[in-house]
Amino acid sequence: MSTDRVITRREFVKRFRAAAIATGLVSSSGDAGSYARIPDANERVTLGLIGCGGRGQDVMRHFIQQGAVVGAVCDPDESRMHQAKKEAGDHAELVKDFRRLLERQDIDAVIVATPDQWHALPTILACQAGKDVYVEKPLAYTVSEGRAMVEAARRTGRIVQIGTQQRSGEHYHRAVAMIQRGDLGKISRARIWNVWNNTFGEGGGRWGAIGNPTDCDPPAGVDYDLWLGPAPKRPFNP
């Protein structure tokens, strides 16, 4: 981000909220257009994307729509990185190890959209590196990891947004208030339906059949040890 004008924390929170609205994480109670103003070059936040899968790229696109610039994309899968770079633009650096991304002084904030076992360490280290963080759900793999993440955010004073879709929506707040007031009486049973149509895709299912593949070598361009990270060692299985 340019040093000509340092963005205030209040402005940055508004940008985070705008992206959350765009991704369906919160609802807008006011004029959404006021949050959608594209900032000029001196105001733009420079992001790093850690985890270039479908969700990471989707969140990145929403931040770009709000005026953010993506300075680097990071993933142990080279093909995923190249896909994300197409969305981010030619200026985005390809970085396989997220620690190298955090060393960049021009990165203001990071998106952590990795597998669950990799949520805690990048978030904690990003806070320590002076970056604000948008981390996807679930916050952490264990309770102790979650507590360490909260402590890191508090100790460093960084903004950390958890991407729990719609949890902040006003309609959910109203529903909780209704239940807490007893408007619905004593709740003794809750039934839930999944209304997605999962009948399309090769082999059936929304994304196709999962199947039962055998263990094999990782594909070329995938650093499987880095992908596992803090998770227990196990053979690669697609």
CSV table of C-alpha atoms in Angstrom, one decimal:
chain,number,residue,atom,x,y,z
A,1,MET,CA,0.0,0.0,0.0
A,2,SER,CA,1.3,3.4,-0.9
A,3,THR,CA,2.7,5.5,2.0
A,4,ASP,CA,1.1,8.7,0.5
A,5,ARG,CA,-2.0,8.0,2.5
A,6,VAL,CA,-2.1,5.3,5.2
A,7,ILE,CA,-5.5,3.7,5.4
A,8,THR,CA,-7.2,4.0,8.8
A,9,ARG,CA,-8.3,0.9,10.8
A,10,ARG,CA,-11.9,2.2,10.5
A,11,GLU,CA,-11.7,2.3,6.8
A,12,PHE,CA,-10.1,-1.2,6.7
A,13,VAL,CA,-12.9,-2.6,8.8
A,14,LYS,CA,-15.4,-1.2,6.4
A,15,ARG,CA,-13.6,-2.9,3.5
A,16,PHE,CA,-13.6,-6.2,5.4
A,17,ARG,CA,-17.3,-5.7,6.1
A,18,ALA,CA,-18.0,-4.9,2.4
A,19,ALA,CA,-16.3,-8.1,1.3
A,20,ALA,CA,-18.2,-10.0,4.0
A,21,ILE,CA,-21.5,-8.6,2.6
A,22,ALA,CA,-20.4,-9.7,-0.9
A,23,THR,CA,-19.6,-13.2,0.2
A,24,GLY,CA,-22.9,-13.6,2.1
A,25,LEU,CA,-21.2,-13.5,5.5
A,26,VAL,CA,-23.2,-10.6,6.8
A,27,SER,CA,-26.2,-8.6,5.6
A,28,SER,CA,-26.2,-5.0,4.8
A,29,SER,CA,-28.5,-2.8,7.0
A,30,GLY,CA,-27.7,0.3,5.1
A,31,ASP,CA,-26.8,1.5,1.7
A,32,ALA,CA,-24.5,-1.3,0.3
A,33,GLY,CA,-23.4,1.1,-2.4
A,34,SER,CA,-21.6,3.2,0.2
A,35,TYR,CA,-19.3,0.2,0.9
A,36,ALA,CA,-18.8,-0.6,-2.7
A,37,ARG,CA,-16.9,2.5,-3.6
A,38,ILE,CA,-13.7,1.5,-5.3
A,39,PRO,CA,-10.8,3.3,-3.6
A,40,ASP,CA,-8.1,5.1,-5.5
A,41,ALA,CA,-4.6,3.7,-5.8
A,42,ASN,CA,-3.4,5.4,-2.7
A,43,GLU,CA,-6.1,3.8,-0.6
A,44,ARG,CA,-6.0,0.3,-1.8
A,45,VAL,CA,-5.3,-2.6,0.5
A,46,THR,CA,-2.7,-5.1,-0.8
A,47,LEU,CA,-3.7,-8.7,0.0
A,48,GLY,CA,-1.9,-12.1,0.0
A,49,LEU,CA,-3.9,-15.2,-0.7
A,50,ILE,CA,-2.9,-18.3,1.3
A,51,GLY,CA,-4.8,-21.3,-0.1
A,52,CYS,CA,-5.7,-21.0,-3.7
A,53,GLY,CA,-8.6,-23.6,-3.9
A,54,GLY,CA,-12.1,-22.7,-5.1
A,55,ARG,CA,-13.1,-21.0,-1.9
A,56,GLY,CA,-9.9,-19.0,-1.6
A,57,GLN,CA,-10.2,-17.7,-5.2
A,58,ASP,CA,-13.9,-16.9,-4.7
A,59,VAL,CA,-13.2,-14.8,-1.6
A,60,MET,CA,-10.2,-13.1,-3.4
A,61,ARG,CA,-12.5,-12.1,-6.2
A,62,HIS,CA,-14.9,-10.4,-3.8
A,63,PHE,CA,-12.0,-8.4,-2.2
A,64,ILE,CA,-10.8,-7.4,-5.7
A,65,GLN,CA,-14.3,-6.2,-6.5
A,66,GLN,CA,-14.1,-4.0,-3.4
A,67,GLY,CA,-10.9,-2.4,-4.7
A,68,ALA,CA,-8.2,-4.6,-3.1
A,69,VAL,CA,-5.0,-5.5,-4.9
A,70,VAL,CA,-3.6,-9.0,-4.6
A,71,GLY,CA,0.2,-8.9,-4.3
A,72,ALA,CA,0.9,-12.6,-3.9
A,73,VAL,CA,-0.9,-16.0,-4.1
A,74,CYS,CA,0.4,-19.0,-2.1
A,75,ASP,CA,-0.4,-22.8,-2.3
A,76,PRO,CA,1.6,-26.0,-2.3
A,77,ASP,CA,-0.1,-27.0,-5.5
A,78,GLU,CA,1.4,-25.1,-8.4
A,79,SER,CA,-1.6,-25.5,-10.7
A,80,ARG,CA,-3.8,-23.9,-8.0
A,81,MET,CA,-1.4,-21.0,-7.7
A,82,HIS,CA,-1.5,-20.4,-11.5
A,83,GLN,CA,-5.3,-20.5,-11.5
A,84,ALA,CA,-5.4,-17.9,-8.7
A,85,LYS,CA,-2.8,-15.7,-10.5
A,86,LYS,CA,-5.1,-15.5,-13.5
A,87,GLU,CA,-7.8,-14.0,-11.3
A,88,ALA,CA,-5.4,-11.8,-9.3
A,89,GLY,CA,-3.5,-10.4,-12.3
A,90,ASP,CA,0.1,-10.6,-13.6
A,91,HIS,CA,1.4,-8.4,-10.7
A,92,ALA,CA,0.7,-11.2,-8.2
A,93,GLU,CA,3.7,-13.1,-7.1
A,94,LEU,CA,3.6,-17.0,-6.9
A,95,VAL,CA,4.8,-18.1,-3.5
A,96,LYS,CA,4.7,-21.8,-2.4
A,97,ASP,CA,5.7,-21.2,1.3
A,98,PHE,CA,3.3,-18.8,3.1
A,99,ARG,CA,6.1,-17.7,5.4
A,100,ARG,CA,7.8,-16.0,2.4
A,101,LEU,CA,4.6,-14.2,1.7
A,102,LEU,CA,4.4,-12.8,5.2
A,103,GLU,CA,7.9,-11.4,4.9
A,104,ARG,CA,6.7,-8.9,2.3
A,105,GLN,CA,6.3,-5.5,3.8
A,106,ASP,CA,3.8,-4.3,1.2
A,107,ILE,CA,1.2,-7.0,2.1
A,108,ASP,CA,-1.4,-5.4,4.4
A,109,ALA,CA,-3.6,-8.4,5.0
A,110,VAL,CA,-4.0,-12.1,4.1
A,111,ILE,CA,-6.8,-14.4,3.2
A,112,VAL,CA,-6.4,-17.8,4.8
A,113,ALA,CA,-8.4,-20.4,2.8
A,114,THR,CA,-6.4,-23.5,3.4
A,115,PRO,CA,-7.4,-26.9,4.6
A,116,ASP,CA,-8.4,-26.9,8.3
A,117,GLN,CA,-5.1,-28.0,9.7
A,118,TRP,CA,-3.4,-25.0,8.2
A,119,HIS,CA,-5.7,-22.3,9.7
A,120,ALA,CA,-4.0,-21.6,13.0
A,121,LEU,CA,-0.3,-21.1,12.1
A,122,PRO,CA,-0.7,-18.8,9.1
A,123,THR,CA,-3.2,-16.7,11.1
A,124,ILE,CA,-0.9,-16.4,14.2
A,125,LEU,CA,2.2,-15.7,12.1
A,126,ALA,CA,0.3,-13.2,10.0
A,127,CYS,CA,-0.7,-11.3,13.2
A,128,GLN,CA,2.9,-11.4,14.4
A,129,ALA,CA,4.0,-10.0,11.0
A,130,GLY,CA,1.6,-7.1,11.3
A,131,LYS,CA,-1.0,-8.3,8.8
A,132,ASP,CA,-4.8,-8.3,9.3
A,133,VAL,CA,-6.5,-11.7,8.5
A,134,TYR,CA,-9.6,-13.1,6.9
A,135,VAL,CA,-9.6,-16.8,7.9
A,136,GLU,CA,-12.1,-19.2,6.6
A,137,LYS,CA,-14.3,-21.5,8.8
A,138,PRO,CA,-13.7,-23.4,10.9
A,139,LEU,CA,-11.5,-21.0,12.9
A,140,ALA,CA,-9.2,-23.8,14.1
A,141,TYR,CA,-8.7,-27.6,14.2
A,142,THR,CA,-8.6,-27.7,18.0
A,143,VAL,CA,-9.8,-25.6,20.9
A,144,SER,CA,-6.2,-24.9,21.9
A,145,GLU,CA,-5.4,-23.6,18.4
A,146,GLY,CA,-8.4,-21.4,18.5
A,147,ARG,CA,-7.4,-19.9,21.8
A,148,ALA,CA,-3.9,-19.3,20.5
A,149,MET,CA,-5.3,-17.5,17.5
A,150,VAL,CA,-7.5,-15.2,19.6
A,151,GLU,CA,-4.6,-14.4,21.9
A,152,ALA,CA,-2.4,-13.6,18.9
A,153,ALA,CA,-5.0,-11.2,17.5
A,154,ARG,CA,-5.5,-9.5,20.9
A,155,ARG,CA,-1.8,-9.2,21.6
A,156,THR,CA,-0.9,-7.7,18.3
A,157,GLY,CA,-4.0,-5.6,17.9
A,158,ARG,CA,-4.7,-7.1,14.4
A,159,ILE,CA,-8.1,-7.3,12.7
A,160,VAL,CA,-9.1,-11.0,12.3
A,161,GLN,CA,-12.4,-11.9,10.5
A,162,ILE,CA,-13.7,-15.5,10.6
A,163,GLY,CA,-15.5,-16.4,7.4
A,164,THR,CA,-18.6,-18.1,8.9
A,165,GLN,CA,-21.2,-17.5,6.3
A,166,GLN,CA,-24.3,-15.7,7.3
A,167,ARG,CA,-23.7,-16.0,11.1
A,168,SER,CA,-23.8,-12.2,11.4
A,169,GLY,CA,-26.9,-11.9,9.3
A,170,GLU,CA,-29.7,-9.8,10.9
A,171,HIS,CA,-32.3,-12.6,10.2
A,172,TYR,CA,-30.2,-15.0,12.3
A,173,HIS,CA,-30.0,-12.4,15.1
A,174,ARG,CA,-33.8,-12.0,15.0
A,175,ALA,CA,-34.3,-15.8,15.1
A,176,VAL,CA,-32.0,-16.2,18.1
A,177,ALA,CA,-33.8,-13.4,19.9
A,178,MET,CA,-37.2,-15.0,19.2
A,179,ILE,CA,-36.0,-18.3,20.7
A,180,GLN,CA,-34.4,-16.6,23.7
A,181,ARG,CA,-37.6,-14.7,24.4
A,182,GLY,CA,-39.6,-17.9,24.3
A,183,ASP,CA,-41.7,-16.7,21.4
A,184,LEU,CA,-41.8,-20.2,20.0
A,185,GLY,CA,-42.4,-22.0,23.3
A,186,LYS,CA,-40.1,-24.8,24.5
A,187,ILE,CA,-38.1,-26.2,21.6
A,188,SER,CA,-38.0,-30.0,21.9
A,189,ARG,CA,-37.1,-31.0,18.3
A,190,ALA,CA,-35.4,-29.4,15.3
A,191,ARG,CA,-35.5,-30.8,11.8
A,192,ILE,CA,-33.1,-29.8,9.1
A,193,TRP,CA,-33.4,-30.3,5.3
A,194,ASN,CA,-30.7,-30.1,2.7
A,195,VAL,CA,-32.4,-28.8,-0.5
A,196,TRP,CA,-29.4,-28.9,-2.8
A,197,ASN,CA,-29.9,-30.9,-6.0
A,198,ASN,CA,-27.0,-33.3,-5.9
A,199,THR,CA,-28.0,-35.4,-8.8
A,200,PHE,CA,-25.8,-33.9,-11.5
A,201,GLY,CA,-22.1,-34.4,-12.2
A,202,GLU,CA,-20.2,-37.4,-13.5
A,203,GLY,CA,-21.1,-40.5,-11.5
A,204,GLY,CA,-23.8,-38.6,-9.6
A,205,GLY,CA,-23.4,-36.0,-6.9
A,206,ARG,CA,-23.0,-32.3,-7.1
A,207,TRP,CA,-19.3,-32.5,-7.8
A,208,GLY,CA,-19.3,-36.1,-9.2
A,209,ALA,CA,-18.8,-39.3,-7.3
A,210,ILE,CA,-16.1,-39.4,-4.6
A,211,GLY,CA,-15.3,-43.0,-5.3
A,212,ASN,CA,-12.7,-45.1,-3.4
A,213,PRO,CA,-9.3,-44.4,-4.9
A,214,THR,CA,-6.2,-46.1,-3.8
A,215,ASP,CA,-3.2,-44.4,-2.3
A,216,CYS,CA,-0.7,-43.1,-4.8
A,217,ASP,CA,2.1,-40.6,-5.4
A,218,PRO,CA,1.1,-36.9,-5.3
A,219,PRO,CA,0.7,-35.2,-8.7
A,220,ALA,CA,3.6,-33.3,-10.2
A,221,GLY,CA,3.7,-29.8,-8.8
A,222,VAL,CA,2.2,-30.6,-5.5
A,223,ASP,CA,4.4,-30.3,-2.4
A,224,TYR,CA,2.4,-32.9,-0.4
A,225,ASP,CA,4.6,-32.6,2.8
A,226,LEU,CA,3.9,-28.9,2.9
A,227,TRP,CA,0.2,-29.5,2.2
A,228,LEU,CA,0.0,-31.8,5.2
A,229,GLY,CA,1.9,-29.4,7.4
A,230,PRO,CA,0.9,-30.0,11.1
A,231,ALA,CA,-1.5,-32.8,10.2
A,232,PRO,CA,-0.4,-36.4,10.9
A,233,LYS,CA,1.7,-38.0,8.1
A,234,ARG,CA,-0.4,-40.2,5.8
A,235,PRO,CA,-0.2,-41.4,2.2
A,236,PHE,CA,-1.5,-39.2,-0.6
A,237,ASN,CA,-5.0,-40.1,-1.6
A,238,PRO,CA,-6.9,-38.1,-4.3
